[in-house]
Amino acid sequence: MTLETTTDREALPVELVDEQGRAIGACPVAQAHTAPGRLHRAFSVLLFDADGRALLQQRAGVKTRFPLLWTNTCCGHPAPGRPLTDAAAERLVEELGIRAALTEVGTFTYRAADPNTGRVEHEWDHVLVGRFDGTPPRPDPAEIADHAWIWPSDLADAMVADPQRYTPWLSGVLEVIDKAEL
């Protein structure tokens, strides 16, 4: 992928939602993330290996929102009306070259402004989990700067010690997963 492809992703439609997560319209990704931000549907995937470690990624430096921060395995926006698990499975392949069965475990809403880019995340975020063992075969450098397996307890400690290294939605993802008691 090139920067041009990333720019094209900013033109893709996202599904706007109300405070109860009901679809109310659509707009381009870039418009949804322009301050003050528009509430829209998103997904966050976290994969675990057989030992219980979580696969994190460091977002690429060319990302328009929260570049170079560490976050869950992958995230994105389903097109309006598109099944969530289909969109999430496709992003796993696009970003990491991974295929995994995914299960939705909950949702949360958050708003966060990126002080470096001026963009705003205001998302109704669906959290999906799955299982993957091994090394991602094809991380896309336009999406991912690095990736690492980490024990959830070590991640929690690291996020407390240096929260600025992590995306603002990662804590919400982990909270939903903790409540799901996986």
Short mmCIF file of N, CA and C in Angstrom, two decimals:
data_model
loop_
_atom_site.label_atom_id
_atom_site.label_comp_id
_atom_site.label_asym_id
_atom_site.label_seq_id
_atom_site.Cartn_x
_atom_site.Cartn_y
_atom_site.Cartn_z
N MET A 1 0.83 -1.18 0.00
CA MET A 1 0.00 0.00 0.00
C MET A 1 0.87 1.24 0.00
N THR A 2 0.38 2.29 -0.61
CA THR A 2 1.10 3.55 -0.66
C THR A 2 0.34 4.59 0.14
N LEU A 3 0.94 5.75 0.31
CA LEU A 3 0.26 6.84 0.98
C LEU A 3 -1.02 7.20 0.23
N GLU A 4 -0.98 7.09 -1.10
CA GLU A 4 -2.18 7.38 -1.90
C GLU A 4 -3.32 6.45 -1.50
N THR A 5 -3.02 5.17 -1.28
CA THR A 5 -4.05 4.23 -0.85
C THR A 5 -4.60 4.64 0.51
N THR A 6 -3.71 5.08 1.41
CA THR A 6 -4.15 5.54 2.72
C THR A 6 -5.08 6.73 2.57
N THR A 7 -4.73 7.67 1.69
CA THR A 7 -5.58 8.83 1.44
C THR A 7 -6.93 8.36 0.91
N ASP A 8 -6.94 7.39 0.02
CA ASP A 8 -8.19 6.85 -0.50
C ASP A 8 -9.05 6.29 0.64
N ARG A 9 -8.43 5.67 1.63
CA ARG A 9 -9.19 5.13 2.77
C ARG A 9 -9.93 6.25 3.50
N GLU A 10 -9.37 7.45 3.49
CA GLU A 10 -10.01 8.58 4.16
C GLU A 10 -11.30 9.00 3.44
N ALA A 11 -11.45 8.60 2.19
CA ALA A 11 -12.65 8.96 1.42
C ALA A 11 -13.74 7.89 1.54
N LEU A 12 -13.42 6.75 2.10
CA LEU A 12 -14.41 5.68 2.24
C LEU A 12 -15.53 6.09 3.19
N PRO A 13 -16.73 5.58 2.98
CA PRO A 13 -17.84 5.95 3.88
C PRO A 13 -17.79 5.20 5.21
N VAL A 14 -18.18 5.91 6.26
CA VAL A 14 -18.41 5.30 7.57
C VAL A 14 -19.88 5.48 7.92
N GLU A 15 -20.35 4.62 8.80
CA GLU A 15 -21.75 4.68 9.23
C GLU A 15 -21.87 5.54 10.48
N LEU A 16 -22.59 6.65 10.36
CA LEU A 16 -22.86 7.49 11.52
C LEU A 16 -23.91 6.81 12.38
N VAL A 17 -23.79 6.96 13.70
CA VAL A 17 -24.74 6.33 14.63
C VAL A 17 -25.18 7.35 15.67
N ASP A 18 -26.32 7.05 16.31
CA ASP A 18 -26.78 7.89 17.42
C ASP A 18 -26.19 7.35 18.72
N GLU A 19 -26.57 7.93 19.83
CA GLU A 19 -26.00 7.55 21.14
C GLU A 19 -26.36 6.13 21.58
N GLN A 20 -27.30 5.49 20.88
CA GLN A 20 -27.66 4.09 21.16
C GLN A 20 -27.05 3.13 20.13
N GLY A 21 -26.22 3.65 19.23
CA GLY A 21 -25.56 2.83 18.23
C GLY A 21 -26.41 2.51 17.01
N ARG A 22 -27.53 3.23 16.83
CA ARG A 22 -28.40 3.01 15.67
C ARG A 22 -27.90 3.85 14.50
N ALA A 23 -27.86 3.24 13.31
CA ALA A 23 -27.41 3.93 12.11
C ALA A 23 -28.31 5.12 11.80
N ILE A 24 -27.67 6.27 11.49
CA ILE A 24 -28.44 7.48 11.17
C ILE A 24 -27.93 8.16 9.90
N GLY A 25 -26.96 7.57 9.21
CA GLY A 25 -26.43 8.19 8.00
C GLY A 25 -25.02 7.73 7.72
N ALA A 26 -24.36 8.46 6.84
CA ALA A 26 -22.99 8.12 6.46
C ALA A 26 -22.23 9.38 6.06
N CYS A 27 -20.92 9.30 6.12
CA CYS A 27 -20.04 10.37 5.62
C CYS A 27 -18.66 9.76 5.40
N PRO A 28 -17.77 10.47 4.70
CA PRO A 28 -16.41 9.95 4.52
C PRO A 28 -15.64 9.88 5.84
N VAL A 29 -14.69 8.96 5.89
CA VAL A 29 -13.83 8.78 7.07
C VAL A 29 -13.24 10.13 7.51
N ALA A 30 -12.67 10.87 6.57
CA ALA A 30 -12.01 12.14 6.92
C ALA A 30 -12.98 13.11 7.57
N GLN A 31 -14.20 13.18 7.08
CA GLN A 31 -15.19 14.09 7.65
C GLN A 31 -15.58 13.66 9.06
N ALA A 32 -15.74 12.36 9.26
CA ALA A 32 -16.11 11.86 10.59
C ALA A 32 -15.05 12.17 11.64
N HIS A 33 -13.78 12.29 11.19
CA HIS A 33 -12.68 12.51 12.12
C HIS A 33 -12.22 13.96 12.17
N THR A 34 -12.95 14.86 11.52
CA THR A 34 -12.64 16.29 11.59
C THR A 34 -13.31 16.86 12.83
N ALA A 35 -12.57 17.65 13.60
CA ALA A 35 -13.10 18.22 14.85
C ALA A 35 -14.43 18.91 14.59
N PRO A 36 -15.39 18.70 15.46
CA PRO A 36 -15.33 18.03 16.76
C PRO A 36 -15.51 16.51 16.70
N GLY A 37 -15.59 15.94 15.52
CA GLY A 37 -15.78 14.49 15.36
C GLY A 37 -17.25 14.13 15.33
N ARG A 38 -17.60 13.13 14.53
CA ARG A 38 -18.98 12.67 14.43
C ARG A 38 -19.02 11.23 14.90
N LEU A 39 -20.00 10.89 15.72
CA LEU A 39 -20.10 9.53 16.27
C LEU A 39 -20.38 8.56 15.13
N HIS A 40 -19.51 7.55 15.00
CA HIS A 40 -19.64 6.58 13.92
C HIS A 40 -19.21 5.19 14.39
N ARG A 41 -19.64 4.19 13.62
CA ARG A 41 -19.36 2.80 13.95
C ARG A 41 -17.92 2.44 13.61
N ALA A 42 -17.29 1.72 14.51
CA ALA A 42 -15.92 1.25 14.32
C ALA A 42 -15.80 -0.14 14.94
N PHE A 43 -14.67 -0.78 14.69
CA PHE A 43 -14.40 -2.06 15.36
C PHE A 43 -12.94 -2.10 15.78
N SER A 44 -12.70 -2.84 16.85
CA SER A 44 -11.35 -3.10 17.35
C SER A 44 -11.22 -4.59 17.56
N VAL A 45 -10.19 -5.18 16.97
CA VAL A 45 -9.93 -6.62 17.07
C VAL A 45 -8.72 -6.83 17.98
N LEU A 46 -8.82 -7.82 18.86
CA LEU A 46 -7.67 -8.23 19.65
C LEU A 46 -7.56 -9.74 19.54
N LEU A 47 -6.41 -10.20 19.02
CA LEU A 47 -6.16 -11.62 18.89
C LEU A 47 -5.28 -12.10 20.03
N PHE A 48 -5.55 -13.33 20.46
CA PHE A 48 -4.79 -13.98 21.52
C PHE A 48 -4.19 -15.26 20.97
N ASP A 49 -3.02 -15.65 21.50
CA ASP A 49 -2.44 -16.94 21.11
C ASP A 49 -2.88 -18.01 22.12
N ALA A 50 -2.42 -19.23 21.92
CA ALA A 50 -2.83 -20.35 22.77
C ALA A 50 -2.41 -20.15 24.22
N ASP A 51 -1.36 -19.37 24.46
CA ASP A 51 -0.88 -19.12 25.82
C ASP A 51 -1.61 -17.97 26.51
N GLY A 52 -2.42 -17.21 25.74
CA GLY A 52 -3.14 -16.09 26.32
C GLY A 52 -2.50 -14.73 26.10
N ARG A 53 -1.40 -14.70 25.32
CA ARG A 53 -0.79 -13.41 25.01
C ARG A 53 -1.63 -12.68 23.96
N ALA A 54 -1.59 -11.35 24.00
CA ALA A 54 -2.32 -10.50 23.05
C ALA A 54 -1.36 -9.98 21.99
N LEU A 55 -1.85 -9.91 20.75
CA LEU A 55 -1.07 -9.37 19.64
C LEU A 55 -1.39 -7.89 19.47
N LEU A 56 -0.37 -7.05 19.70
CA LEU A 56 -0.52 -5.61 19.53
C LEU A 56 0.18 -5.16 18.26
N GLN A 57 -0.23 -4.01 17.75
CA GLN A 57 0.47 -3.38 16.65
C GLN A 57 0.82 -1.95 17.04
N GLN A 58 1.92 -1.48 16.45
CA GLN A 58 2.26 -0.06 16.54
C GLN A 58 1.80 0.55 15.22
N ARG A 59 0.95 1.56 15.31
CA ARG A 59 0.39 2.18 14.12
C ARG A 59 1.49 2.84 13.29
N ALA A 60 1.35 2.78 11.98
CA ALA A 60 2.33 3.36 11.07
C ALA A 60 2.43 4.87 11.26
N GLY A 61 3.58 5.41 10.93
CA GLY A 61 3.81 6.84 11.06
C GLY A 61 2.99 7.68 10.11
N VAL A 62 2.45 7.09 9.05
CA VAL A 62 1.64 7.85 8.08
C VAL A 62 0.17 7.90 8.45
N LYS A 63 -0.22 7.26 9.55
CA LYS A 63 -1.63 7.28 9.96
C LYS A 63 -2.07 8.70 10.27
N THR A 64 -3.32 9.02 9.93
CA THR A 64 -3.83 10.37 10.16
C THR A 64 -4.30 10.59 11.59
N ARG A 65 -4.44 9.50 12.34
CA ARG A 65 -4.88 9.59 13.73
C ARG A 65 -3.99 8.68 14.59
N PHE A 66 -3.36 9.29 15.58
CA PHE A 66 -2.55 8.58 16.56
C PHE A 66 -1.45 7.71 15.95
N PRO A 67 -0.64 8.30 15.03
CA PRO A 67 0.46 7.53 14.43
C PRO A 67 1.50 7.13 15.48
N LEU A 68 2.09 5.96 15.25
CA LEU A 68 3.19 5.39 16.03
C LEU A 68 2.82 4.99 17.45
N LEU A 69 1.55 5.04 17.80
CA LEU A 69 1.13 4.55 19.11
C LEU A 69 0.80 3.07 19.02
N TRP A 70 0.97 2.38 20.14
CA TRP A 70 0.65 0.96 20.23
C TRP A 70 -0.84 0.79 20.49
N THR A 71 -1.42 -0.26 19.91
CA THR A 71 -2.85 -0.49 20.04
C THR A 71 -3.17 -1.96 19.84
N ASN A 72 -4.46 -2.26 19.82
CA ASN A 72 -4.94 -3.63 19.62
C ASN A 72 -4.51 -4.15 18.24
N THR A 73 -4.77 -5.42 17.98
CA THR A 73 -4.29 -6.10 16.77
C THR A 73 -4.64 -5.35 15.50
N CYS A 74 -5.87 -4.92 15.36
CA CYS A 74 -6.28 -4.13 14.20
C CYS A 74 -7.59 -3.44 14.51
N CYS A 75 -7.89 -2.39 13.75
CA CYS A 75 -9.15 -1.68 13.92
C CYS A 75 -9.55 -1.03 12.60
N GLY A 76 -10.79 -0.61 12.53
CA GLY A 76 -11.26 0.01 11.31
C GLY A 76 -12.73 0.37 11.41
N HIS A 77 -13.32 0.60 10.24
CA HIS A 77 -14.72 1.02 10.14
C HIS A 77 -15.42 0.14 9.11
N PRO A 78 -16.54 -0.48 9.49
CA PRO A 78 -17.30 -1.21 8.47
C PRO A 78 -18.03 -0.20 7.57
N ALA A 79 -18.15 -0.52 6.30
CA ALA A 79 -18.95 0.32 5.41
C ALA A 79 -20.40 0.28 5.89
N PRO A 80 -21.16 1.33 5.63
CA PRO A 80 -22.56 1.33 6.06
C PRO A 80 -23.29 0.06 5.60
N GLY A 81 -23.95 -0.60 6.56
CA GLY A 81 -24.72 -1.80 6.27
C GLY A 81 -23.91 -3.08 6.11
N ARG A 82 -22.59 -2.99 6.17
CA ARG A 82 -21.74 -4.18 6.00
C ARG A 82 -21.64 -4.94 7.31
N PRO A 83 -21.73 -6.28 7.26
CA PRO A 83 -21.57 -7.06 8.49
C PRO A 83 -20.22 -6.78 9.16
N LEU A 84 -20.28 -6.53 10.44
CA LEU A 84 -19.12 -6.15 11.22
C LEU A 84 -17.99 -7.17 11.16
N THR A 85 -18.32 -8.44 11.38
CA THR A 85 -17.26 -9.45 11.40
C THR A 85 -16.61 -9.61 10.03
N ASP A 86 -17.37 -9.41 8.96
CA ASP A 86 -16.78 -9.47 7.62
C ASP A 86 -15.77 -8.35 7.43
N ALA A 87 -16.14 -7.14 7.83
CA ALA A 87 -15.24 -5.99 7.69
C ALA A 87 -13.98 -6.17 8.54
N ALA A 88 -14.15 -6.66 9.76
CA ALA A 88 -13.00 -6.86 10.65
C ALA A 88 -12.07 -7.95 10.13
N ALA A 89 -12.65 -9.03 9.62
CA ALA A 89 -11.83 -10.11 9.06
C ALA A 89 -11.04 -9.62 7.85
N GLU A 90 -11.66 -8.79 7.04
CA GLU A 90 -10.97 -8.24 5.87
C GLU A 90 -9.81 -7.34 6.29
N ARG A 91 -9.99 -6.51 7.32
CA ARG A 91 -8.91 -5.64 7.78
C ARG A 91 -7.75 -6.44 8.35
N LEU A 92 -8.04 -7.56 9.04
CA LEU A 92 -6.95 -8.41 9.53
C LEU A 92 -6.07 -8.87 8.38
N VAL A 93 -6.69 -9.27 7.29
CA VAL A 93 -5.93 -9.72 6.12
C VAL A 93 -5.16 -8.55 5.52
N GLU A 94 -5.82 -7.40 5.36
CA GLU A 94 -5.17 -6.23 4.75
C GLU A 94 -3.99 -5.74 5.59
N GLU A 95 -4.16 -5.67 6.90
CA GLU A 95 -3.12 -5.09 7.74
C GLU A 95 -2.00 -6.07 8.09
N LEU A 96 -2.36 -7.34 8.35
CA LEU A 96 -1.39 -8.30 8.89
C LEU A 96 -1.23 -9.58 8.08
N GLY A 97 -2.12 -9.82 7.12
CA GLY A 97 -2.07 -11.08 6.38
C GLY A 97 -2.60 -12.24 7.20
N ILE A 98 -3.45 -11.96 8.18
CA ILE A 98 -3.97 -12.97 9.12
C ILE A 98 -5.43 -13.28 8.82
N ARG A 99 -5.76 -14.55 8.95
CA ARG A 99 -7.17 -14.97 8.93
C ARG A 99 -7.46 -15.59 10.29
N ALA A 100 -8.58 -15.17 10.90
CA ALA A 100 -8.96 -15.71 12.20
C ALA A 100 -10.46 -15.60 12.36
N ALA A 101 -11.06 -16.58 13.02
CA ALA A 101 -12.48 -16.50 13.37
C ALA A 101 -12.63 -15.45 14.47
N LEU A 102 -13.62 -14.57 14.32
CA LEU A 102 -13.79 -13.47 15.27
C LEU A 102 -15.16 -13.56 15.95
N THR A 103 -15.18 -13.15 17.22
CA THR A 103 -16.41 -13.11 18.00
C THR A 103 -16.54 -11.73 18.62
N GLU A 104 -17.70 -11.10 18.47
CA GLU A 104 -17.92 -9.80 19.11
C GLU A 104 -18.22 -10.04 20.58
N VAL A 105 -17.56 -9.25 21.47
CA VAL A 105 -17.75 -9.43 22.90
C VAL A 105 -18.34 -8.21 23.60
N GLY A 106 -18.56 -7.11 22.86
CA GLY A 106 -19.18 -5.94 23.48
C GLY A 106 -18.86 -4.68 22.71
N THR A 107 -19.38 -3.56 23.22
CA THR A 107 -19.16 -2.25 22.61
C THR A 107 -18.85 -1.22 23.70
N PHE A 108 -18.25 -0.13 23.27
CA PHE A 108 -18.07 1.04 24.13
C PHE A 108 -17.98 2.26 23.22
N THR A 109 -18.17 3.43 23.80
CA THR A 109 -18.10 4.68 23.07
C THR A 109 -16.99 5.53 23.67
N TYR A 110 -16.25 6.20 22.81
CA TYR A 110 -15.20 7.09 23.30
C TYR A 110 -15.03 8.26 22.34
N ARG A 111 -14.42 9.30 22.85
CA ARG A 111 -14.03 10.47 22.04
C ARG A 111 -12.61 10.81 22.46
N ALA A 112 -11.74 11.03 21.46
CA ALA A 112 -10.35 11.40 21.76
C ALA A 112 -9.81 12.25 20.62
N ALA A 113 -9.19 13.36 20.97
CA ALA A 113 -8.56 14.23 19.99
C ALA A 113 -7.07 13.93 19.93
N ASP A 114 -6.54 13.84 18.73
CA ASP A 114 -5.11 13.63 18.54
C ASP A 114 -4.43 14.99 18.52
N PRO A 115 -3.65 15.32 19.54
CA PRO A 115 -3.04 16.65 19.60
C PRO A 115 -2.02 16.89 18.48
N ASN A 116 -1.49 15.84 17.90
CA ASN A 116 -0.48 15.99 16.85
C ASN A 116 -1.06 16.21 15.47
N THR A 117 -2.24 15.66 15.20
CA THR A 117 -2.82 15.77 13.86
C THR A 117 -4.09 16.62 13.83
N GLY A 118 -4.67 16.89 15.00
CA GLY A 118 -5.91 17.65 15.06
C GLY A 118 -7.16 16.83 14.73
N ARG A 119 -6.99 15.57 14.40
CA ARG A 119 -8.12 14.70 14.08
C ARG A 119 -8.77 14.22 15.37
N VAL A 120 -10.05 13.82 15.26
CA VAL A 120 -10.82 13.39 16.43
C VAL A 120 -11.44 12.03 16.17
N GLU A 121 -11.30 11.16 17.14
CA GLU A 121 -12.00 9.86 17.14
C GLU A 121 -13.24 10.03 18.01
N HIS A 122 -14.41 9.72 17.47
CA HIS A 122 -15.64 9.67 18.26
C HIS A 122 -16.39 8.45 17.75
N GLU A 123 -16.18 7.33 18.45
CA GLU A 123 -16.59 6.06 17.89
C GLU A 123 -17.47 5.23 18.81
N TRP A 124 -18.40 4.54 18.19
CA TRP A 124 -19.18 3.47 18.80
C TRP A 124 -18.41 2.23 18.39
N ASP A 125 -17.58 1.73 19.29
CA ASP A 125 -16.58 0.72 18.96
C ASP A 125 -17.04 -0.68 19.36
N HIS A 126 -17.10 -1.57 18.39
CA HIS A 126 -17.43 -2.98 18.61
C HIS A 126 -16.11 -3.72 18.83
N VAL A 127 -16.01 -4.47 19.91
CA VAL A 127 -14.79 -5.20 20.24
C VAL A 127 -14.96 -6.66 19.81
N LEU A 128 -13.99 -7.14 19.03
CA LEU A 128 -14.00 -8.53 18.56
C LEU A 128 -12.71 -9.20 19.00
N VAL A 129 -12.81 -10.47 19.34
CA VAL A 129 -11.64 -11.24 19.73
C VAL A 129 -11.53 -12.48 18.86
N GLY A 130 -10.31 -13.01 18.81
CA GLY A 130 -10.07 -14.23 18.05
C GLY A 130 -8.78 -14.86 18.49
N ARG A 131 -8.43 -15.95 17.82
CA ARG A 131 -7.23 -16.71 18.16
C ARG A 131 -6.32 -16.78 16.95
N PHE A 132 -5.04 -16.52 17.19
CA PHE A 132 -4.02 -16.65 16.16
C PHE A 132 -2.72 -17.03 16.84
N ASP A 133 -2.01 -17.95 16.26
CA ASP A 133 -0.70 -18.35 16.78
C ASP A 133 0.35 -18.10 15.72
N GLY A 134 1.48 -17.58 16.12
CA GLY A 134 2.57 -17.41 15.16
C GLY A 134 2.91 -15.97 14.90
N THR A 135 3.54 -15.76 13.75
CA THR A 135 4.00 -14.45 13.33
C THR A 135 3.12 -13.98 12.18
N PRO A 136 2.61 -12.75 12.24
CA PRO A 136 1.83 -12.26 11.09
C PRO A 136 2.67 -12.33 9.82
N PRO A 137 2.13 -12.93 8.78
CA PRO A 137 2.94 -13.16 7.58
C PRO A 137 3.22 -11.94 6.72
N ARG A 138 2.34 -10.94 6.72
CA ARG A 138 2.52 -9.82 5.81
C ARG A 138 2.05 -8.50 6.42
N PRO A 139 2.68 -8.02 7.49
CA PRO A 139 2.26 -6.71 8.00
C PRO A 139 2.47 -5.63 6.94
N ASP A 140 1.46 -4.82 6.71
CA ASP A 140 1.51 -3.76 5.72
C ASP A 140 2.20 -2.55 6.35
N PRO A 141 3.35 -2.12 5.84
CA PRO A 141 4.08 -1.01 6.45
C PRO A 141 3.32 0.33 6.37
N ALA A 142 2.33 0.45 5.50
CA ALA A 142 1.52 1.67 5.46
C ALA A 142 0.50 1.69 6.59
N GLU A 143 0.30 0.55 7.24
CA GLU A 143 -0.64 0.44 8.34
C GLU A 143 0.05 0.23 9.68
N ILE A 144 1.14 -0.55 9.67
CA ILE A 144 1.75 -1.04 10.90
C ILE A 144 3.26 -0.81 10.89
N ALA A 145 3.76 -0.14 11.94
CA ALA A 145 5.20 0.08 12.07
C ALA A 145 5.88 -1.13 12.73
N ASP A 146 5.16 -1.80 13.64
CA ASP A 146 5.73 -2.93 14.38
C ASP A 146 4.58 -3.72 14.99
N HIS A 147 4.89 -4.89 15.48
CA HIS A 147 3.90 -5.69 16.20
C HIS A 147 4.62 -6.51 17.26
N ALA A 148 3.86 -6.93 18.29
CA ALA A 148 4.47 -7.67 19.39
C ALA A 148 3.40 -8.45 20.15
N TRP A 149 3.80 -9.60 20.67
CA TRP A 149 2.95 -10.37 21.57
C TRP A 149 3.25 -9.92 22.99
N ILE A 150 2.21 -9.76 23.81
CA ILE A 150 2.41 -9.30 25.18
C ILE A 150 1.39 -9.97 26.10
N TRP A 151 1.83 -10.27 27.31
CA TRP A 151 0.92 -10.80 28.31
C TRP A 151 -0.03 -9.68 28.75
N PRO A 152 -1.31 -9.93 28.89
CA PRO A 152 -2.24 -8.88 29.31
C PRO A 152 -1.84 -8.17 30.60
N SER A 153 -1.30 -8.88 31.57
CA SER A 153 -0.88 -8.24 32.82
C SER A 153 0.29 -7.30 32.58
N ASP A 154 1.21 -7.66 31.70
CA ASP A 154 2.33 -6.78 31.36
C ASP A 154 1.84 -5.55 30.60
N LEU A 155 0.85 -5.74 29.74
CA LEU A 155 0.28 -4.62 29.00
C LEU A 155 -0.38 -3.63 29.96
N ALA A 156 -1.14 -4.15 30.92
CA ALA A 156 -1.80 -3.27 31.90
C ALA A 156 -0.76 -2.45 32.66
N ASP A 157 0.32 -3.09 33.08
CA ASP A 157 1.39 -2.38 33.79
C ASP A 157 2.04 -1.32 32.90
N ALA A 158 2.31 -1.67 31.65
CA ALA A 158 2.95 -0.75 30.71
C ALA A 158 2.07 0.46 30.43
N MET A 159 0.75 0.24 30.34
CA MET A 159 -0.17 1.34 30.07
C MET A 159 -0.26 2.30 31.24
N VAL A 160 -0.11 1.78 32.45
CA VAL A 160 -0.09 2.65 33.63
C VAL A 160 1.23 3.42 33.68
N ALA A 161 2.33 2.74 33.39
CA ALA A 161 3.65 3.37 33.47
C ALA A 161 3.86 4.44 32.40
N ASP A 162 3.32 4.23 31.20
CA ASP A 162 3.57 5.16 30.09
C ASP A 162 2.35 5.22 29.17
N PRO A 163 1.24 5.81 29.63
CA PRO A 163 0.00 5.80 28.85
C PRO A 163 0.10 6.51 27.51
N GLN A 164 1.05 7.41 27.35
CA GLN A 164 1.18 8.16 26.09
C GLN A 164 1.68 7.30 24.93
N ARG A 165 2.14 6.09 25.20
CA ARG A 165 2.61 5.19 24.14
C ARG A 165 1.47 4.41 23.50
N TYR A 166 0.24 4.53 24.05
CA TYR A 166 -0.89 3.70 23.62
C TYR A 166 -2.05 4.55 23.13
N THR A 167 -2.82 3.99 22.20
CA THR A 167 -3.98 4.71 21.68
C THR A 167 -5.01 4.90 22.79
N PRO A 168 -5.80 5.97 22.69
CA PRO A 168 -6.78 6.25 23.74
C PRO A 168 -7.91 5.23 23.81
N TRP A 169 -8.14 4.45 22.77
CA TRP A 169 -9.22 3.46 22.80
C TRP A 169 -8.78 2.11 23.34
N LEU A 170 -7.48 1.87 23.45
CA LEU A 170 -7.02 0.54 23.88
C LEU A 170 -7.53 0.18 25.27
N SER A 171 -7.58 1.13 26.19
CA SER A 171 -8.08 0.82 27.53
C SER A 171 -9.55 0.39 27.47
N GLY A 172 -10.35 1.01 26.61
CA GLY A 172 -11.75 0.62 26.45
C GLY A 172 -11.89 -0.78 25.88
N VAL A 173 -11.04 -1.12 24.92
CA VAL A 173 -11.04 -2.47 24.35
C VAL A 173 -10.77 -3.49 25.45
N LEU A 174 -9.74 -3.23 26.24
CA LEU A 174 -9.36 -4.17 27.31
C LEU A 174 -10.45 -4.28 28.37
N GLU A 175 -11.11 -3.17 28.68
CA GLU A 175 -12.20 -3.19 29.67
C GLU A 175 -13.37 -4.05 29.18
N VAL A 176 -13.73 -3.92 27.92
CA VAL A 176 -14.81 -4.74 27.36
C VAL A 176 -14.43 -6.22 27.43
N ILE A 177 -13.20 -6.52 27.08
CA ILE A 177 -12.75 -7.93 27.11
C ILE A 177 -12.73 -8.45 28.53
N ASP A 178 -12.28 -7.64 29.50
CA ASP A 178 -12.28 -8.07 30.90
C ASP A 178 -13.69 -8.39 31.38
N LYS A 179 -14.66 -7.54 31.00
CA LYS A 179 -16.05 -7.76 31.38
C LYS A 179 -16.63 -9.02 30.75
N ALA A 180 -16.13 -9.36 29.56
CA ALA A 180 -16.62 -10.55 28.85
C ALA A 180 -16.08 -11.83 29.48
N GLU A 181 -15.07 -11.69 30.34
CA GLU A 181 -14.49 -12.84 31.06
C GLU A 181 -14.09 -13.96 30.11
N LEU A 182 -13.23 -13.62 29.17
CA LEU A 182 -12.74 -14.61 28.20
C LEU A 182 -11.75 -15.57 28.82
#
